[in-house]
Amino acid sequence: MSGHSHYATIKRQKSANDAVKGKVFSKYARAIQIAVKTGGSPDPNSNYKLRMTIEAARGENMPKENIERAISRAAGDSANIEEVTYEGFGPVGVSVIVEVATDNRNRTAQEMKNFFEKGGGSLAGPGAVSYNFDQKGIILTQKGENPEKTMLTLIDAGAEDVEEVDDGFEVYVTPTQTAAVKEKLESMGIKVTSAKLIMKPKNMQTVSTKEDANKVLNWLEKLEEHEDVQKVFVNLDIPQELVAELS
């Protein structure tokens, strides 16, 4: 959306420091372990979920040895960690999907309920929010020397949709085609920054004031700091003129 910024774009721009990276690596290590367990194999060639999780971790510059350690740990770990998805409404009514990895479903559910309510929102039942999201693969690429030519190449490679952002192009594809399209783009000389699976909002919630934007962003940042939280998807949309004013 021209002249607007989605939460994922803003988050990328704010997550460059080492402290944030350390937390990101820890979350990916846990996500890799879950992908090994739920996918039934430590081999990314036969475990699609693991393959995409590794791709996303590499996109965040997670060291190879960290990735391999997480895979090895999963093979010998008997901990009963499970994935749970929560849906709800955050500050100013934004729709939120939270994917967690937990060894205590009841504890995490209560903590999520409390967190949403403290932010002025509420948890909701299955489907109350997710109907407004589609699962997609997203590939972030650089624009290259000729952005128009790059965009045409992206479309030819199988992109369902392409959005131009400050740091490149966001390329949306069918989830099962994410890895294949990424490899195709790289073979065509396109520089790929990251590739992962997301829940893409169908309809956005636009905030109109700096106060509301900061309120939602600060709440989302704290939500992502929760040790069980793996991914957060939200339909937040911020006009570009507000982005420059955000603290």
XYZ file of N, CA and C in Angstrom:
741
model
N 0.859 -1.190 0.000
C 0.000 0.000 0.000
C 0.891 1.235 0.000
N 0.793 2.004 -1.041
C 1.649 3.178 -1.185
C 1.334 4.202 -0.111
N 2.381 4.750 0.504
C 2.199 5.781 1.512
C 1.850 5.255 2.882
N 1.917 3.929 3.052
C 1.582 3.320 4.330
C 2.660 2.313 4.711
N 2.715 1.967 6.002
C 3.649 0.950 6.474
C 2.904 -0.074 7.311
N 3.119 -1.347 7.010
C 2.546 -2.409 7.800
C 3.492 -2.742 8.950
N 2.973 -3.436 9.948
C 3.756 -3.737 11.148
C 5.037 -4.498 10.830
N 4.969 -5.471 9.914
C 6.153 -6.276 9.595
C 7.283 -5.409 9.046
N 6.939 -4.411 8.249
C 7.955 -3.523 7.679
C 8.618 -2.690 8.766
N 7.813 -2.127 9.659
C 8.345 -1.315 10.754
C 9.219 -2.169 11.666
N 8.781 -3.398 11.927
C 9.542 -4.288 12.809
C 10.915 -4.610 12.220
N 10.981 -4.821 10.915
C 12.274 -5.087 10.275
C 13.232 -3.924 10.483
N 12.707 -2.725 10.403
C 13.553 -1.541 10.506
C 14.045 -1.308 11.932
N 13.358 -1.883 12.934
C 13.706 -1.634 14.330
C 14.522 -2.764 14.956
N 14.776 -3.861 14.208
C 15.328 -5.058 14.845
C 16.769 -5.346 14.466
N 17.587 -4.310 14.336
C 18.967 -4.512 13.894
C 19.961 -4.688 15.038
N 19.612 -4.280 16.260
C 20.618 -4.323 17.327
C 20.840 -5.737 17.857
N 21.987 -5.945 18.505
C 22.408 -7.274 18.933
C 21.469 -7.887 19.962
N 20.950 -7.071 20.875
C 20.063 -7.597 21.907
C 18.807 -8.193 21.291
N 18.247 -7.479 20.312
C 17.059 -7.975 19.628
C 17.394 -9.237 18.858
N 18.542 -9.242 18.175
C 18.950 -10.413 17.406
C 19.072 -11.638 18.304
N 19.611 -11.452 19.519
C 19.755 -12.571 20.439
C 18.416 -13.205 20.763
N 17.401 -12.366 20.987
C 16.062 -12.877 21.265
C 15.486 -13.575 20.040
N 15.730 -13.017 18.868
C 15.239 -13.618 17.624
C 15.846 -15.001 17.435
N 17.145 -15.126 17.668
C 17.813 -16.422 17.515
C 17.233 -17.451 18.484
N 16.950 -17.036 19.707
C 16.383 -17.954 20.698
C 15.017 -18.457 20.253
N 14.210 -17.553 19.708
C 12.887 -17.946 19.237
C 12.987 -18.892 18.040
N 13.921 -18.618 17.140
C 14.072 -19.500 15.986
C 14.599 -20.867 16.402
N 15.464 -20.911 17.408
C 15.961 -22.201 17.891
C 14.799 -23.065 18.375
N 13.872 -22.437 19.083
C 12.704 -23.167 19.572
C 11.788 -23.553 18.410
N 11.632 -22.652 17.449
C 10.789 -22.945 16.288
C 11.352 -24.107 15.477
N 12.671 -24.164 15.360
C 13.314 -25.265 14.633
C 13.067 -26.585 15.353
N 13.186 -26.576 16.670
C 12.945 -27.800 17.437
C 11.512 -28.292 17.251
N 10.560 -27.367 17.247
C 9.163 -27.743 17.052
C 8.943 -28.276 15.641
N 9.571 -27.635 14.656
C 9.416 -28.075 13.270
C 9.943 -29.488 13.077
N 11.039 -29.817 13.763
C 11.580 -31.182 13.688
C 10.579 -32.168 14.276
N 10.017 -31.828 15.431
C 9.092 -32.730 16.110
C 7.782 -32.895 15.344
N 7.176 -31.782 14.942
C 5.877 -31.862 14.275
C 5.997 -32.360 12.841
N 7.137 -32.085 12.215
C 7.335 -32.542 10.842
C 7.851 -33.952 10.742
N 8.297 -34.509 11.883
C 8.697 -35.905 11.924
C 10.063 -36.227 11.372
N 10.853 -35.201 11.040
C 12.168 -35.476 10.465
C 13.106 -34.293 10.687
N 14.397 -34.583 10.951
C 15.383 -33.508 11.063
C 15.984 -33.114 9.717
N 15.455 -33.717 8.648
C 15.956 -33.449 7.295
C 15.070 -32.405 6.621
N 15.577 -31.202 6.369
C 14.745 -30.159 5.748
C 14.266 -30.518 4.346
N 14.932 -31.444 3.676
C 14.504 -31.841 2.336
C 13.196 -32.628 2.360
N 12.929 -33.297 3.474
C 11.692 -34.068 3.591
C 10.719 -33.457 4.599
N 11.130 -32.381 5.253
C 10.305 -31.709 6.252
C 10.137 -30.257 5.815
N 9.017 -29.983 5.137
C 8.804 -28.657 4.548
C 8.770 -27.566 5.610
N 8.111 -27.856 6.728
C 8.013 -26.846 7.786
C 9.394 -26.491 8.323
N 10.235 -27.502 8.512
C 11.599 -27.254 8.984
C 12.378 -26.454 7.952
N 12.189 -26.799 6.703
C 12.900 -26.092 5.627
C 12.579 -24.609 5.641
N 11.291 -24.274 5.782
C 10.894 -22.870 5.774
C 11.351 -22.151 7.046
N 11.365 -22.863 8.167
C 11.836 -22.251 9.408
C 13.322 -21.930 9.317
N 14.084 -22.842 8.729
C 15.517 -22.606 8.541
C 15.742 -21.431 7.595
N 14.953 -21.354 6.521
C 15.076 -20.236 5.577
C 14.833 -18.910 6.291
N 13.799 -18.884 7.140
C 13.486 -17.650 7.871
C 14.609 -17.295 8.839
N 15.175 -18.308 9.499
C 16.276 -18.067 10.437
C 17.500 -17.524 9.708
N 17.782 -18.080 8.553
C 18.906 -17.587 7.758
C 18.675 -16.145 7.326
N 17.403 -15.816 7.042
C 17.074 -14.450 6.656
C 17.356 -13.448 7.760
N 17.375 -13.934 9.012
C 17.708 -13.082 10.165
C 19.184 -13.212 10.537
N 19.963 -13.859 9.651
C 21.410 -14.044 9.859
C 21.737 -14.913 11.068
N 20.871 -15.864 11.369
C 21.160 -16.811 12.440
C 22.324 -17.699 12.005
N 23.369 -17.821 12.824
C 24.544 -18.610 12.442
C 24.206 -20.070 12.145
N 24.923 -20.644 11.201
C 24.697 -22.033 10.793
C 24.819 -22.985 11.967
N 25.814 -22.746 12.831
C 26.016 -23.654 13.965
C 24.849 -23.600 14.946
N 24.211 -22.430 15.083
C 23.030 -22.322 15.947
C 21.881 -23.149 15.393
N 21.714 -23.094 14.077
C 20.654 -23.854 13.422
C 20.892 -25.347 13.594
N 22.110 -25.787 13.336
C 22.438 -27.211 13.454
C 22.287 -27.696 14.891
N 22.649 -26.846 15.849
C 22.516 -27.208 17.262
C 21.048 -27.399 17.633
N 20.192 -26.525 17.122
C 18.760 -26.632 17.421
C 18.173 -27.914 16.839
N 18.609 -28.281 15.634
C 18.129 -29.518 15.010
C 18.581 -30.729 15.818
N 19.845 -30.745 16.211
C 20.383 -31.861 16.998
C 19.681 -31.978 18.342
N 19.420 -30.834 18.958
C 18.763 -30.831 20.263
C 17.355 -31.405 20.156
N 16.665 -31.094 19.071
C 15.298 -31.583 18.891
C 15.263 -33.099 18.774
N 16.274 -33.667 18.125
C 16.307 -35.114 17.920
C 16.409 -35.874 19.236
N 17.043 -35.270 20.246
C 17.216 -35.966 21.517
C 16.397 -35.398 22.648
N 15.542 -34.433 22.347
C 14.772 -33.745 23.389
C 13.395 -34.384 23.527
N 13.038 -34.756 24.740
C 11.737 -35.385 24.975
C 10.724 -34.408 25.573
N 11.088 -33.145 25.677
C 10.181 -32.142 26.254
C 8.895 -32.046 25.438
N 7.777 -31.924 26.130
C 6.477 -31.900 25.475
C 6.095 -30.465 25.110
N 6.751 -29.922 24.116
C 6.451 -28.569 23.652
C 5.441 -28.654 22.513
N 4.409 -27.843 22.570
C 3.397 -27.855 21.523
C 3.148 -26.451 20.997
N 2.619 -26.415 19.791
C 2.248 -25.143 19.170
C 0.789 -24.836 19.472
N 0.522 -23.599 19.826
C -0.844 -23.152 20.068
C -1.015 -21.794 19.405
N -2.177 -21.580 18.802
C -2.470 -20.299 18.161
C -3.594 -19.593 18.909
N -3.385 -18.327 19.207
C -4.399 -17.508 19.866
C -4.832 -16.386 18.931
N -6.101 -16.031 19.014
C -6.640 -14.921 18.228
C -7.266 -13.908 19.175
N -7.194 -12.648 18.791
C -7.809 -11.647 19.635
C -7.740 -10.256 19.043
N -8.165 -9.306 19.848
C -8.175 -7.904 19.440
C -7.295 -7.107 20.400
N -6.360 -6.348 19.825
C -5.440 -5.557 20.624
C -5.909 -4.126 20.780
N -5.014 -3.229 21.188
C -5.360 -1.814 21.330
C -5.956 -1.255 20.043
N -6.874 -0.334 20.175
C -7.608 0.346 19.090
C -8.259 -0.638 18.125
N -8.481 -1.876 18.582
C -9.256 -2.833 17.798
C -8.518 -3.589 16.717
N -7.178 -3.546 16.704
C -6.447 -4.291 15.677
C -6.645 -5.792 15.886
N -6.700 -6.532 14.776
C -6.846 -7.985 14.824
C -5.467 -8.626 14.932
N -5.333 -9.583 15.847
C -4.022 -10.168 16.142
C -4.099 -11.692 16.171
N -3.126 -12.332 15.532
C -2.936 -13.777 15.634
C -1.571 -14.009 16.269
N -1.536 -14.840 17.307
C -0.287 -15.122 18.022
C -0.012 -16.621 17.976
N 1.149 -16.996 17.464
C 1.578 -18.390 17.466
C 2.611 -18.568 18.571
N 2.359 -19.530 19.471
C 3.268 -19.749 20.592
C 3.784 -21.182 20.601
N 4.887 -21.382 21.310
C 5.438 -22.708 21.580
C 5.514 -22.840 23.090
N 4.777 -23.786 23.646
C 4.675 -23.851 25.101
C 4.728 -25.285 25.616
N 5.230 -25.440 26.838
C 5.187 -26.734 27.510
C 4.103 -26.743 28.586
N 3.305 -25.664 28.623
C 2.212 -25.571 29.586
C 1.106 -24.712 28.978
N 0.194 -25.367 28.286
C -0.860 -24.663 27.554
C -1.712 -23.787 28.476
N -2.067 -24.290 29.643
C -2.932 -23.534 30.554
C -2.259 -22.255 31.039
N -0.971 -22.360 31.387
C -0.245 -21.177 31.851
C -0.180 -20.112 30.766
N 0.189 -20.541 29.562
C 0.332 -19.581 28.467
C -1.005 -18.945 28.105
N -2.075 -19.738 28.114
C -3.403 -19.206 27.794
C -3.789 -18.100 28.770
N -3.527 -18.316 30.056
C -3.864 -17.302 31.060
C -3.009 -16.055 30.882
N -1.733 -16.252 30.576
C -0.841 -15.107 30.372
C -1.258 -14.302 29.141
N -1.669 -14.981 28.081
C -2.126 -14.278 26.880
C -3.410 -13.503 27.177
N -4.334 -14.137 27.902
C -5.593 -13.479 28.264
C -5.315 -12.201 29.052
N -4.442 -12.310 30.042
C -4.112 -11.143 30.871
C -3.451 -10.044 30.043
N -2.559 -10.447 29.149
C -1.826 -9.461 28.355
C -2.770 -8.698 27.431
N -3.667 -9.413 26.765
C -4.613 -8.747 25.868
C -5.507 -7.792 26.649
N -5.991 -8.225 27.796
C -6.902 -7.387 28.577
C -6.203 -6.147 29.128
N -4.949 -6.278 29.535
C -4.201 -5.117 30.028
C -3.973 -4.090 28.923
N -3.940 -4.561 27.684
C -3.758 -3.656 26.554
C -5.054 -3.046 26.055
N -6.147 -3.351 26.751
C -7.433 -2.805 26.344
C -8.147 -3.639 25.305
N -7.644 -4.861 25.081
C -8.265 -5.743 24.101
C -8.802 -6.990 24.755
N -8.911 -8.063 23.964
C -9.429 -9.316 24.505
C -9.069 -10.471 23.586
N -8.921 -11.659 24.179
C -8.781 -12.865 23.377
C -10.136 -13.208 22.780
N -10.116 -13.911 21.662
C -11.351 -14.302 20.996
C -11.262 -15.778 20.623
N -12.382 -16.348 20.239
C -12.418 -17.757 19.882
C -11.814 -18.022 18.514
N -11.580 -19.301 18.199
C -11.022 -19.677 16.896
C -11.883 -19.159 15.748
N -11.255 -18.514 14.785
C -11.959 -18.003 13.617
C -12.429 -16.570 13.734
N -12.443 -16.030 14.958
C -12.940 -14.666 15.154
C -12.070 -13.634 14.460
N -10.793 -13.942 14.307
C -9.833 -13.040 13.673
C -9.235 -13.652 12.413
N -8.972 -14.957 12.456
C -8.236 -15.605 11.362
C -8.978 -15.586 10.033
N -10.308 -15.388 10.046
C -11.044 -15.301 8.787
C -10.547 -14.132 7.936
N -9.940 -13.143 8.587
C -9.463 -11.945 7.890
C -8.001 -12.079 7.457
N -7.441 -13.288 7.551
C -6.050 -13.517 7.170
C -5.958 -14.712 6.224
N -5.020 -14.645 5.302
C -4.690 -15.770 4.426
C -3.254 -16.193 4.686
N -3.005 -17.498 4.710
C -1.617 -17.948 4.829
C -0.916 -17.751 3.490
N 0.242 -17.131 3.542
C 1.027 -16.862 2.335
C 2.507 -17.090 2.620
N 3.255 -17.307 1.563
C 4.698 -17.231 1.659
C 5.092 -15.812 1.303
N 6.066 -15.256 2.017
C 6.541 -13.910 1.686
C 8.052 -13.961 1.491
N 8.486 -13.425 0.374
C 9.902 -13.372 0.033
C 10.283 -11.906 -0.095
N 11.259 -11.479 0.689
C 11.739 -10.098 0.608
C 12.965 -10.065 -0.292
N 12.910 -9.238 -1.331
C 14.037 -9.128 -2.257
C 14.534 -7.692 -2.317
N 15.755 -7.535 -2.787
C 16.262 -6.201 -3.066
C 15.694 -5.725 -4.402
N 15.712 -4.406 -4.617
C 15.122 -3.845 -5.827
C 16.024 -3.982 -7.038
N 17.323 -4.038 -6.815
C 18.248 -4.118 -7.936
C 18.443 -2.769 -8.598
N 19.245 -2.744 -9.639
C 19.548 -1.488 -10.329
C 18.357 -0.971 -11.126
N 17.479 -1.878 -11.547
C 16.302 -1.498 -12.327
C 15.056 -2.076 -11.653
N 14.443 -1.324 -10.718
C 13.302 -1.843 -9.966
C 12.142 -2.326 -10.840
N 11.857 -1.621 -11.941
C 10.752 -2.031 -12.806
C 11.028 -3.393 -13.423
N 12.253 -3.600 -13.868
C 12.635 -4.884 -14.446
C 12.583 -5.976 -13.384
N 13.036 -5.639 -12.177
C 12.994 -6.607 -11.084
C 11.566 -7.034 -10.793
N 10.641 -6.081 -10.767
C 9.246 -6.407 -10.482
C 8.668 -7.345 -11.542
N 8.968 -7.100 -12.801
C 8.490 -7.977 -13.873
C 9.059 -9.382 -13.710
N 10.318 -9.460 -13.308
C 10.946 -10.761 -13.080
C 10.251 -11.501 -11.942
N 9.890 -10.773 -10.898
C 9.208 -11.375 -9.757
C 7.867 -11.966 -10.172
N 7.144 -11.236 -10.987
C 5.840 -11.707 -11.456
C 6.007 -12.938 -12.335
N 6.979 -12.906 -13.225
C 7.232 -14.046 -14.111
C 7.642 -15.292 -13.328
N 8.262 -15.080 -12.169
C 8.754 -16.212 -11.376
C 7.657 -16.901 -10.569
N 6.453 -16.313 -10.555
C 5.345 -16.957 -9.857
C 4.747 -16.175 -8.715
N 5.072 -14.889 -8.610
C 4.510 -14.077 -7.528
C 3.010 -13.883 -7.726
N 2.244 -14.032 -6.647
C 0.818 -13.727 -6.684
C 0.594 -12.227 -6.555
N 1.462 -11.590 -5.784
C 1.352 -10.152 -5.545
C 2.734 -9.626 -5.178
N 2.996 -8.374 -5.525
C 4.274 -7.739 -5.206
C 3.991 -6.353 -4.644
N 4.582 -6.045 -3.492
C 4.442 -4.721 -2.893
C 5.825 -4.101 -2.721
N 5.971 -2.866 -3.165
C 7.238 -2.162 -2.999
C 7.297 -1.535 -1.617
N 8.383 -1.782 -0.894
C 8.611 -1.191 0.424
C 9.971 -0.506 0.404
N 10.283 0.216 1.486
C 11.527 0.991 1.510
C 12.759 0.131 1.278
N 12.753 -1.083 1.858
C 13.952 -1.917 1.781
C 13.887 -2.998 0.708
N 12.961 -2.866 -0.247
C 12.922 -3.828 -1.347
C 11.520 -4.112 -1.832
N 11.293 -5.358 -2.247
C 9.976 -5.818 -2.672
C 9.520 -6.948 -1.758
N 8.258 -6.899 -1.358
C 7.641 -8.017 -0.657
C 6.894 -8.836 -1.692
N 7.307 -10.075 -1.862
C 6.746 -10.956 -2.882
C 5.875 -12.003 -2.195
N 4.587 -12.038 -2.526
C 3.666 -12.987 -1.911
C 3.416 -14.151 -2.857
N 3.499 -15.365 -2.313
C 3.342 -16.573 -3.116
C 2.500 -17.591 -2.352
N 2.052 -18.638 -3.064
C 1.378 -19.756 -2.419
C 2.330 -20.387 -1.405
N 1.867 -20.701 -0.200
C 2.772 -21.200 0.839
C 3.677 -22.344 0.392
N 3.101 -23.331 -0.288
C 3.895 -24.502 -0.674
C 4.905 -24.202 -1.772
N 4.794 -23.035 -2.405
C 5.716 -22.672 -3.483
C 6.813 -21.719 -3.020
N 6.828 -21.388 -1.732
C 7.763 -20.378 -1.233
C 9.215 -20.739 -1.511
N 9.611 -21.934 -1.124
C 11.010 -22.341 -1.303
C 11.373 -22.418 -2.782
N 10.455 -22.956 -3.592
C 10.732 -23.105 -5.023
C 10.880 -21.752 -5.710
N 9.994 -20.808 -5.382
C 10.077 -19.475 -5.989
C 11.343 -18.763 -5.526
N 11.689 -18.912 -4.256
C 12.920 -18.303 -3.746
C 14.126 -18.800 -4.543
N 14.209 -20.108 -4.725
C 15.340 -20.676 -5.465
C 15.344 -20.206 -6.918
N 14.158 -20.083 -7.500
C 14.060 -19.620 -8.883
C 14.545 -18.178 -9.001
N 14.137 -17.338 -8.063
C 14.560 -15.935 -8.086
C 16.073 -15.820 -7.953
N 16.638 -16.591 -7.049
C 18.089 -16.551 -6.858
C 18.823 -17.008 -8.112
N 18.255 -18.010 -8.802
C 18.888 -18.488 -10.034
C 18.796 -17.460 -11.152
N 17.845 -16.516 -11.019
C 17.666 -15.459 -12.015
C 18.448 -14.199 -11.640
N 19.225 -14.279 -10.569
C 20.067 -13.152 -10.178
C 19.418 -12.155 -9.247
N 18.238 -12.488 -8.718
C 17.565 -11.596 -7.772
C 18.110 -11.860 -6.369
N 18.487 -10.794 -5.664
C 19.007 -10.920 -4.306
C 17.847 -11.072 -3.333
N 17.761 -12.254 -2.699
C 16.699 -12.537 -1.737
C 17.208 -12.279 -0.321
N 16.468 -11.469 0.420
C 16.850 -11.128 1.790
C 16.299 -12.122 2.798
N 15.052 -12.564 2.590
C 14.438 -13.527 3.508
C 13.255 -14.199 2.828
N 12.841 -15.336 3.396
C 11.666 -16.056 2.911
C 11.029 -16.775 4.090
N 9.717 -16.619 4.265
C 9.046 -17.273 5.388
C 7.544 -17.351 5.134
N 6.856 -18.067 6.011
C 5.405 -18.191 5.935
C 4.764 -17.198 6.897
N 3.702 -16.571 6.451
C 3.018 -15.579 7.281
C 1.509 -15.733 7.152
N 0.784 -14.988 7.982
C -0.656 -14.808 7.825
C -0.857 -13.368 7.366
N -1.332 -13.208 6.143
C -1.475 -11.874 5.551
C -2.902 -11.354 5.731
N -3.056 -10.157 6.295
C -4.400 -9.603 6.482
C -5.079 -9.297 5.144
N -6.379 -9.548 5.101
C -7.164 -9.177 3.919
C -7.594 -7.714 4.011
N -7.966 -7.288 5.205
C -8.391 -5.906 5.435
C -7.560 -5.314 6.567
N -7.054 -4.099 6.347
C -6.167 -3.467 7.316
C -6.931 -2.544 8.263
N -6.362 -2.360 9.454
C -6.883 -1.407 10.434
C -5.917 -0.228 10.475
N -6.333 0.909 9.959
C -5.460 2.083 9.886
C -5.615 2.941 11.135
N -4.484 3.277 11.759
C -4.516 4.188 12.905
C -4.314 5.612 12.394
N -4.951 6.566 13.067
C -4.952 7.934 12.548
C -4.143 8.916 13.381
N -3.655 8.481 14.557
C -2.887 9.408 15.394
C -1.568 8.770 15.832
N -0.609 9.624 16.141
C 0.686 9.157 16.638
C 0.511 8.393 17.950
N -0.379 8.868 18.805
C -0.603 8.230 20.099
C -1.109 6.801 19.931
N -2.081 6.621 19.032
C -2.614 5.278 18.796
C -1.559 4.368 18.182
N -0.783 4.912 17.245
C 0.260 4.110 16.596
C 1.282 3.631 17.619
N 1.748 4.539 18.464
C 2.722 4.160 19.492
C 2.132 3.173 20.495
N 0.873 3.367 20.826
C 0.212 2.475 21.782
C 0.201 1.045 21.258
N -0.180 0.888 19.995
C -0.248 -0.456 19.411
C 1.147 -1.047 19.239
N 2.088 -0.251 18.714
C 3.440 -0.756 18.473
C 4.129 -1.174 19.770
N 3.984 -0.377 20.814
C 4.602 -0.719 22.098
C 3.992 -1.993 22.677
N 2.687 -2.137 22.526
C 1.997 -3.340 23.008
C 2.461 -4.571 22.233
N 2.569 -4.450 20.920
C 3.029 -5.563 20.091
C 4.471 -5.944 20.413
N 5.297 -4.935 20.664
C 6.698 -5.202 20.994
C 6.812 -6.002 22.287
N 6.010 -5.645 23.280
C 6.014 -6.384 24.549
C 5.461 -7.795 24.356
N 4.446 -7.922 23.508
C 3.881 -9.244 23.222
C 4.944 -10.161 22.622
N 5.716 -9.639 21.689
C 6.741 -10.452 21.030
C 7.891 -10.800 21.968
N 8.032 -10.065 23.066
C 9.084 -10.367 24.035
C 8.722 -11.538 24.941
N 7.459 -11.940 24.959
C 7.052 -13.089 25.775
C 7.813 -14.321 25.310
N 8.363 -15.082 26.253
C 9.265 -16.181 25.900
C 8.593 -17.281 25.078
N 7.280 -17.428 25.178
C 6.592 -18.481 24.429
C 6.168 -18.041 23.029
N 6.124 -16.746 22.791
C 5.610 -16.233 21.516
C 6.621 -16.460 20.394
N 6.143 -17.062 19.308
C 6.973 -17.321 18.142
C 6.710 -16.321 17.020
N 5.433 -16.106 16.717
C 5.079 -15.202 15.625
C 3.846 -14.394 16.008
N 3.805 -13.161 15.532
C 2.651 -12.292 15.733
C 2.254 -11.708 14.386
N 0.974 -11.835 14.054
C 0.455 -11.260 12.814
C -0.670 -10.294 13.170
N -0.669 -9.132 12.535
C -1.626 -8.090 12.899
C -2.003 -7.300 11.655
N -3.217 -6.785 11.638
C -3.663 -6.021 10.463
C -3.449 -4.519 10.634
N -2.437 -4.155 11.396
C -2.114 -2.746 11.633
C -1.550 -2.084 10.382
N -2.049 -0.898 10.095
C -1.559 -0.101 8.969
C -1.354 1.330 9.464
N -0.174 1.883 9.192
C 0.161 3.222 9.680
C 0.483 4.138 8.505
N -0.219 5.266 8.359
C 0.106 6.212 7.287
C 1.563 6.653 7.373
N 2.195 6.823 6.228
C 3.624 7.101 6.187
C 3.995 8.377 6.934
N 3.106 9.364 6.928
C 3.436 10.621 7.607
C 3.536 10.436 9.124
N 2.878 9.391 9.654
C 2.982 9.115 11.081
C 4.232 8.315 11.421
N 4.680 7.480 10.478
C 5.827 6.608 10.744
C 7.051 7.420 11.153
N 7.286 8.529 10.459
C 8.465 9.361 10.739
C 8.407 10.003 12.121
N 7.212 10.111 12.696
C 7.060 10.759 13.996
C 7.127 9.783 15.163
N 7.132 8.492 14.867
C 7.032 7.501 15.935
C 8.295 7.449 16.775
N 8.124 7.259 18.073
C 9.260 7.176 19.000
C 9.543 5.732 19.346
